[in-house]
PDB file of C-alpha atoms in Angstrom:
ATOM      1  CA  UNK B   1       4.324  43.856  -2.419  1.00 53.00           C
ATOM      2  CA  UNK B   2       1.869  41.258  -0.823  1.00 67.00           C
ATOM      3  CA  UNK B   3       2.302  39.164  -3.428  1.00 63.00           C
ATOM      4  CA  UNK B   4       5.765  38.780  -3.430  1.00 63.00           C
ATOM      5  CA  UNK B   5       5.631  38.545   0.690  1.00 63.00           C
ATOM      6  CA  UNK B   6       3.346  35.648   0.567  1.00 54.00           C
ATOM      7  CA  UNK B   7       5.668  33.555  -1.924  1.00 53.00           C
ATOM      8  CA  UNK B   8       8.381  34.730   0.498  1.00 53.00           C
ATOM      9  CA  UNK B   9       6.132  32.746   2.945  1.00 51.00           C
ATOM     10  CA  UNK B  10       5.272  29.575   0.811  1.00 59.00           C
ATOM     11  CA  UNK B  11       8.682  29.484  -0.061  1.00 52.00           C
ATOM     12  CA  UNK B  12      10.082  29.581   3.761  1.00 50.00           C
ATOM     13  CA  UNK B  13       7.593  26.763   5.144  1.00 51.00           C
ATOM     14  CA  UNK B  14       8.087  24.972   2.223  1.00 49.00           C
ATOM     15  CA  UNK B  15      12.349  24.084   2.637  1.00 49.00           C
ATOM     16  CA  UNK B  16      10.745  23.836   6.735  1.00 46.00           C
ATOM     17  CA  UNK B  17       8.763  20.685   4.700  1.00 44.00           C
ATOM     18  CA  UNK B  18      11.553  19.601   2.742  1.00 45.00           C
ATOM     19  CA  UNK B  19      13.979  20.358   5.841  1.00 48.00           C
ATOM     20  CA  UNK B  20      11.527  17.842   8.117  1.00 51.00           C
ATOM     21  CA  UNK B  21      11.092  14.853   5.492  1.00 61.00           C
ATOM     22  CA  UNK B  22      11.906  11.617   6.577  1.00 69.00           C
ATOM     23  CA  UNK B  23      15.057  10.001   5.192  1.00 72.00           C
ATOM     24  CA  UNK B  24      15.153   7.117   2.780  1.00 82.00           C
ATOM     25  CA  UNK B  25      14.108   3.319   4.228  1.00 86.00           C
ATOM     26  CA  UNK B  26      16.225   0.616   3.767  1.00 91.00           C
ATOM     27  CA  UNK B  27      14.746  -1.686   1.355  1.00 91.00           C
ATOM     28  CA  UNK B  28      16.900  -5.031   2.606  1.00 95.00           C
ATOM     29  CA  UNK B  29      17.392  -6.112  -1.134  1.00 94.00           C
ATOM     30  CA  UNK B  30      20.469  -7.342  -2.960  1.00 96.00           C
ATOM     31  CA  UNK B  31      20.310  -9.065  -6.485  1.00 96.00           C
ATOM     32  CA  UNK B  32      21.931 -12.903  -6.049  1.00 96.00           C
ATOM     33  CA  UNK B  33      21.667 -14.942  -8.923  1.00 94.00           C
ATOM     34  CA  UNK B  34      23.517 -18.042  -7.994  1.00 95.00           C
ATOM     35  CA  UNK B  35      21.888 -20.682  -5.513  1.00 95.00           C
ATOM     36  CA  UNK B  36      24.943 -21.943  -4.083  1.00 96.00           C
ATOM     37  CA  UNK B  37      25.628 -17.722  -3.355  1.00 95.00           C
ATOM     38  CA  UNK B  38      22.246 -17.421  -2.015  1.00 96.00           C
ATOM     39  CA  UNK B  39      22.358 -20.223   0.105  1.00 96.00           C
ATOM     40  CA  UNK B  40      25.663 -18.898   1.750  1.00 95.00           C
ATOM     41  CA  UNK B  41      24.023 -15.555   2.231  1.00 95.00           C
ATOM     42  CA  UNK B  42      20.744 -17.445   4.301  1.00 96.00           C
ATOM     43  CA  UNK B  43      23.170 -19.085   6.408  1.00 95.00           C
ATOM     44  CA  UNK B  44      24.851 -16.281   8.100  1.00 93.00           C
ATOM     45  CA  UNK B  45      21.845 -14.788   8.506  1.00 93.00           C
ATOM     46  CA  UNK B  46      20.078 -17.779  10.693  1.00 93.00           C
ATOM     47  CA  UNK B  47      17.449 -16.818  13.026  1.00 92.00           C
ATOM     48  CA  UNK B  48      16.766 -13.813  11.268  1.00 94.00           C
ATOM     49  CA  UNK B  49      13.746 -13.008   9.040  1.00 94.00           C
ATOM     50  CA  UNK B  50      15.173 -13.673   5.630  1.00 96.00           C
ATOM     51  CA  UNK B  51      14.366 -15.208   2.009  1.00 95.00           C
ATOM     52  CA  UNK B  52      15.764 -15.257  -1.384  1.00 96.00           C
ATOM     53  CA  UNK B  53      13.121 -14.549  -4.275  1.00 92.00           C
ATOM     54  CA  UNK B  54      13.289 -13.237  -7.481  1.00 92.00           C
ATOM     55  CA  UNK B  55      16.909 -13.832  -8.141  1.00 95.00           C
ATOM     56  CA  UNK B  56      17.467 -11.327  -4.773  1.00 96.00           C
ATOM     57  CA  UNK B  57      18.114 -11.634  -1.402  1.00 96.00           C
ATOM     58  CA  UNK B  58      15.866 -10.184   1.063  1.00 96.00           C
ATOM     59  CA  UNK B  59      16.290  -9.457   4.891  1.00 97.00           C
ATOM     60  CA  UNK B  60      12.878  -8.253   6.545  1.00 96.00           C
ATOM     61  CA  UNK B  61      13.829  -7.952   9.749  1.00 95.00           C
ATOM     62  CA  UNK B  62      17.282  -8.623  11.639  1.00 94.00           C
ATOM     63  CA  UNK B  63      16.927  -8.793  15.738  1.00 90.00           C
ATOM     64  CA  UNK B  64      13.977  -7.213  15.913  1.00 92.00           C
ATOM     65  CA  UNK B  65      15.917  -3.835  14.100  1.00 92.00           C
ATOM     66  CA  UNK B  66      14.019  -3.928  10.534  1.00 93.00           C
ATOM     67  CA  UNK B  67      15.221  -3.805   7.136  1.00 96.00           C
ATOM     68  CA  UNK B  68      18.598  -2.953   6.678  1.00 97.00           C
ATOM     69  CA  UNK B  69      21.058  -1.428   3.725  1.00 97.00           C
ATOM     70  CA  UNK B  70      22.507  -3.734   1.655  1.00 97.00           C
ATOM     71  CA  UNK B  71      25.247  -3.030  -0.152  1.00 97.00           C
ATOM     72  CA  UNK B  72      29.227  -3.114  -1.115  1.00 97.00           C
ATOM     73  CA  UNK B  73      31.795  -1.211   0.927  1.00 97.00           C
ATOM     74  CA  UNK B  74      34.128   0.913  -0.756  1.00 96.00           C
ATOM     75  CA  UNK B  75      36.881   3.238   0.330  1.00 95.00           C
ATOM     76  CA  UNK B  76      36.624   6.784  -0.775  1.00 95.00           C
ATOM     77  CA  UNK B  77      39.740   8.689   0.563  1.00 94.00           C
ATOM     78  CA  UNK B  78      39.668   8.250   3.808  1.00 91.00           C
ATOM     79  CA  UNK B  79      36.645   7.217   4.593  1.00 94.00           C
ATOM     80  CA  UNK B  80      34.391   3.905   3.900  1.00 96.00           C
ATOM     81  CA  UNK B  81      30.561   4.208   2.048  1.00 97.00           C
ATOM     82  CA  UNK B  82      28.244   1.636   2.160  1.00 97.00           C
ATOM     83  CA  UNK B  83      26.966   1.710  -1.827  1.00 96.00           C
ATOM     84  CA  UNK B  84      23.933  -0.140  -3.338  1.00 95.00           C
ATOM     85  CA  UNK B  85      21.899   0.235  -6.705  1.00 88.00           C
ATOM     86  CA  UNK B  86      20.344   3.622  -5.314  1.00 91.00           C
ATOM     87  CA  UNK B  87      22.278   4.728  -2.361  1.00 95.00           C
ATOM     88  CA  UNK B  88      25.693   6.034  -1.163  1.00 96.00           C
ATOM     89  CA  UNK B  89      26.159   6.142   2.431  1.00 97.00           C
ATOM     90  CA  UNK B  90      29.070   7.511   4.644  1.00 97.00           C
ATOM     91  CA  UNK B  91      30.033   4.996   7.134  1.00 97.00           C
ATOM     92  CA  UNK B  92      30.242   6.230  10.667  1.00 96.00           C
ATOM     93  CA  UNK B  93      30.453   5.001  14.002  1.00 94.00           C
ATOM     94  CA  UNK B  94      32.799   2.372  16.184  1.00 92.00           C
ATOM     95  CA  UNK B  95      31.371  -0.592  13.876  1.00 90.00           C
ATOM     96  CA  UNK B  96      32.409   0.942  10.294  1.00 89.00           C
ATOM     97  CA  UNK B  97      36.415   0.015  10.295  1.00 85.00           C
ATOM     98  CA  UNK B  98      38.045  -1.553   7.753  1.00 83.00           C
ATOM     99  CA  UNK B  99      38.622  -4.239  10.111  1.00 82.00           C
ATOM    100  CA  UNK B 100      34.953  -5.059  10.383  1.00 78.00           C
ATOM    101  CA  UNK B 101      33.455  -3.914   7.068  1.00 77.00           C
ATOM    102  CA  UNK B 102      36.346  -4.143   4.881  1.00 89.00           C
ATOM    103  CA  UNK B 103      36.124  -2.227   1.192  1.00 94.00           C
ATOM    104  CA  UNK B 104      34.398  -4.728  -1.686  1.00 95.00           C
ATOM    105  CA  UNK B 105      32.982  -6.246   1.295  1.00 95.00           C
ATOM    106  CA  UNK B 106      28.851  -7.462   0.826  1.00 96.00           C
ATOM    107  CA  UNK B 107      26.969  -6.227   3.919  1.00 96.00           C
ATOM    108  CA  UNK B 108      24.046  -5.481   5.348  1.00 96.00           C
ATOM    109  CA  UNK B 109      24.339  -2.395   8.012  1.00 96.00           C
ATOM    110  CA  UNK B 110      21.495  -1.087  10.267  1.00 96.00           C
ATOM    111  CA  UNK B 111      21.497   2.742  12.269  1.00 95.00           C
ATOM    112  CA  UNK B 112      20.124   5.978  11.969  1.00 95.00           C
ATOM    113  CA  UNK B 113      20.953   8.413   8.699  1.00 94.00           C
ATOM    114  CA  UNK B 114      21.922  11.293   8.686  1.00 90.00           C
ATOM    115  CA  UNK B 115      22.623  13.547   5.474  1.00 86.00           C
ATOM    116  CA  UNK B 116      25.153  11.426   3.574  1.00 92.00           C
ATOM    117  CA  UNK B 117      26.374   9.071   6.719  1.00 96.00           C
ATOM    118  CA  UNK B 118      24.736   5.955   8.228  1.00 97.00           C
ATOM    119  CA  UNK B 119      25.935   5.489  11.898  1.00 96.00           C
ATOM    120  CA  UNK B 120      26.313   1.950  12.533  1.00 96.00           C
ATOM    121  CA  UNK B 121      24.773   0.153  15.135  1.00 95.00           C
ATOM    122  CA  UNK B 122      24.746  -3.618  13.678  1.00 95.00           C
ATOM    123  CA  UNK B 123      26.424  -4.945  10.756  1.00 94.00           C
ATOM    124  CA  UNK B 124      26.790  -8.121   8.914  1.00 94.00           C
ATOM    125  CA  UNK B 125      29.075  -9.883   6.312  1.00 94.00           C
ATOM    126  CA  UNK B 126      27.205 -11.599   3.451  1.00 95.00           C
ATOM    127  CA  UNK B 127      29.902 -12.302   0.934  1.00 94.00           C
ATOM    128  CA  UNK B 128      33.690 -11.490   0.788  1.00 92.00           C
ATOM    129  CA  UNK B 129      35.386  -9.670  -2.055  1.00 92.00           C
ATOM    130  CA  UNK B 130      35.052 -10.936  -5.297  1.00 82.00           C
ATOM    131  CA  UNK B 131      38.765 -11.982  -6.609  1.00 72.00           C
TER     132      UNK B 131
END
């Protein structure tokens, strides 16, 4: 009976553990190929701490804020997610509208996560839809 209490126990504090573990970082990083592509990316993102290495984009820092997610917007019923190579977020918030991040959208996005959804608190357009 102990014995079964105590993995009762180690069980409990360990989904407390898993419950408490901090959520994925943003790793800024979005594979761009092209120069002329690049180049357009590094220019709307002016004054911000940015480079372009390895065939990939990379944004450090943007207003003092960090890395942020990089990724493609797409519609999923009624809502929009912010998707990249290892990530699906929810978009939530006053700043994730069609309007403003539009699906097949490039973007970069910045706020707290939660679950599934990213609440917006800065976004930025790299590159429009592909046609």
């Amino acid at each position: 009976m102990r014995a079964s209490r105590a993995l009762a126990l180690i069980a409990l504090a360990l989904t407390a553990a898993v419950a408490r573990a901090e959520p994925p970082a943003a790793d800024g990083r979005w594979p761009v190929t092209d120069p002329a592509a690049a180049r357009a990316m590094l220019d709307r993102l002016r004054g911000h701490h940015v480079g372009w290495h390895d065939g990939a984009l990379e944004i450090v820092d943007v207003a003092g804020a960090g890395r942020p997610w990089v990724g493609v917007v797409e519609r999923r019923g009624d809502e929009l997610w912010l998707a990249g190579e290892a990530f699906a977020w929810r978009l939530r918030g006053p700043l994730a509208r069609p309007r403003l991040a539009g699906p097949g959208y490039l973007v970069w996005a910045i706020g707290p996560l939660t679950e599934r959804d990213l609440r917006v608190t800065r976004l930025g357009v790299l590159a429009p839809p592909r046609r």
